[in-house]
Amino acid sequence: MIIEVYRQDGAREGSPIVEPLLADEALIHRGTAEMDANANAFNQIDMAVVFRPGFRLGQIIEATDPSTASPYRAKVTGIQITVSEASIDANLTLEQPR
């Protein structure tokens, strides 16, 4: 497989990459995964939560929206943990399908 490379605004052609990167089957799986990831619109939700060990990227969580009192499920796409002298704060970034 040959991948053509262009630099900056595309006016200057770079050196082509000619080494085999992935097998055809792996390319098909990667392409399918990228299309699936971009097929649906997502709501991004930032949520402050009580810290507990075990948060993982890709984990599916269930939360309740205070405005509707109905639970929803979302995937964890970001974790931020802040440690201070008095507390440990955790913020999660979630993706929820629309």
Coordinates of C-alpha atoms in Angstrom, one line a residue:
M1 CA 0.0 0.0 0.0
I2 CA 1.3 3.5 -0.8
I3 CA 0.2 6.5 1.1
E4 CA 0.9 9.9 -0.5
V5 CA 1.9 12.6 1.9
Y6 CA 1.5 16.4 1.4
R7 CA 2.9 19.0 3.7
Q8 CA 1.4 22.3 4.9
D9 CA -1.1 23.7 2.3
G10 CA -0.6 20.7 0.0
A11 CA 1.7 22.6 -2.5
R12 CA 4.8 20.6 -1.5
E13 CA 4.6 16.8 -1.9
G14 CA 6.3 14.8 0.8
S15 CA 8.0 11.4 0.6
P16 CA 5.4 8.6 0.0
I17 CA 5.2 5.9 2.7
V18 CA 5.7 2.5 0.9
E19 CA 6.1 0.1 3.9
P20 CA 3.1 -2.1 4.5
L21 CA 1.3 -0.7 7.5
L22 CA -1.6 -3.0 7.9
A23 CA -3.1 -6.0 6.3
D24 CA -6.2 -5.6 4.1
E25 CA -8.4 -7.2 6.8
A26 CA -7.0 -4.8 9.4
L27 CA -7.6 -1.8 7.2
I28 CA -11.2 -2.9 6.7
H29 CA -11.8 -3.3 10.4
R30 CA -10.2 0.1 11.1
G31 CA -12.3 1.8 8.4
T32 CA -15.4 0.2 9.7
A33 CA -14.6 1.4 13.3
E34 CA -13.9 4.9 12.1
M35 CA -17.2 5.0 10.1
D36 CA -19.1 3.7 13.1
A37 CA -17.5 6.2 15.4
N38 CA -18.6 9.1 13.2
A39 CA -22.0 7.7 12.1
N40 CA -24.1 9.1 14.9
A41 CA -24.2 12.5 16.6
F42 CA -23.3 12.6 20.3
N43 CA -24.0 15.0 23.1
Q44 CA -20.8 15.7 25.2
I45 CA -21.5 15.9 28.9
D46 CA -19.1 17.1 31.5
M47 CA -20.0 15.8 35.0
A48 CA -18.4 16.3 38.4
V49 CA -18.6 13.1 40.4
V50 CA -17.5 11.7 43.7
F51 CA -14.1 10.1 43.2
R52 CA -13.8 6.4 43.4
P53 CA -11.1 4.1 42.1
G54 CA -12.0 2.1 39.0
F55 CA -13.1 4.8 36.5
R56 CA -12.0 3.7 33.0
L57 CA -12.1 5.2 29.5
G58 CA -14.8 3.4 27.4
Q59 CA -16.8 2.4 30.5
I60 CA -20.6 2.7 30.1
I61 CA -22.2 4.5 33.0
E62 CA -25.8 5.3 34.0
A63 CA -26.7 8.7 35.4
T64 CA -29.8 10.7 36.1
D65 CA -30.6 14.0 34.5
P66 CA -31.9 16.3 37.3
S67 CA -34.2 18.2 34.8
T68 CA -36.1 15.1 33.6
A69 CA -35.4 12.6 36.5
S70 CA -34.9 9.9 33.9
P71 CA -31.7 7.8 33.7
Y72 CA -29.5 7.7 30.7
R73 CA -26.4 5.8 29.6
A74 CA -23.2 7.3 28.3
K75 CA -19.7 6.3 27.5
V76 CA -16.7 7.7 29.5
T77 CA -14.4 9.5 27.1
G78 CA -12.4 11.6 29.5
I79 CA -11.3 11.5 33.1
Q80 CA -9.8 14.4 35.1
I81 CA -8.8 13.9 38.7
T82 CA -7.7 16.8 40.8
V83 CA -6.0 16.3 44.2
S84 CA -5.7 19.0 46.8
E85 CA -4.8 19.0 50.4
A86 CA -8.5 18.6 51.5
S87 CA -10.2 16.7 48.7
I88 CA -10.0 14.6 45.6
D89 CA -12.3 15.9 42.8
A90 CA -13.2 13.9 39.7
N91 CA -14.7 15.2 36.5
L92 CA -15.9 12.9 33.7
T93 CA -16.4 13.7 30.1
L94 CA -19.2 11.5 28.6
E95 CA -20.6 10.9 25.1
Q96 CA -24.3 10.2 24.9
P97 CA -25.9 9.3 21.6
R98 CA -28.6 11.8 20.5

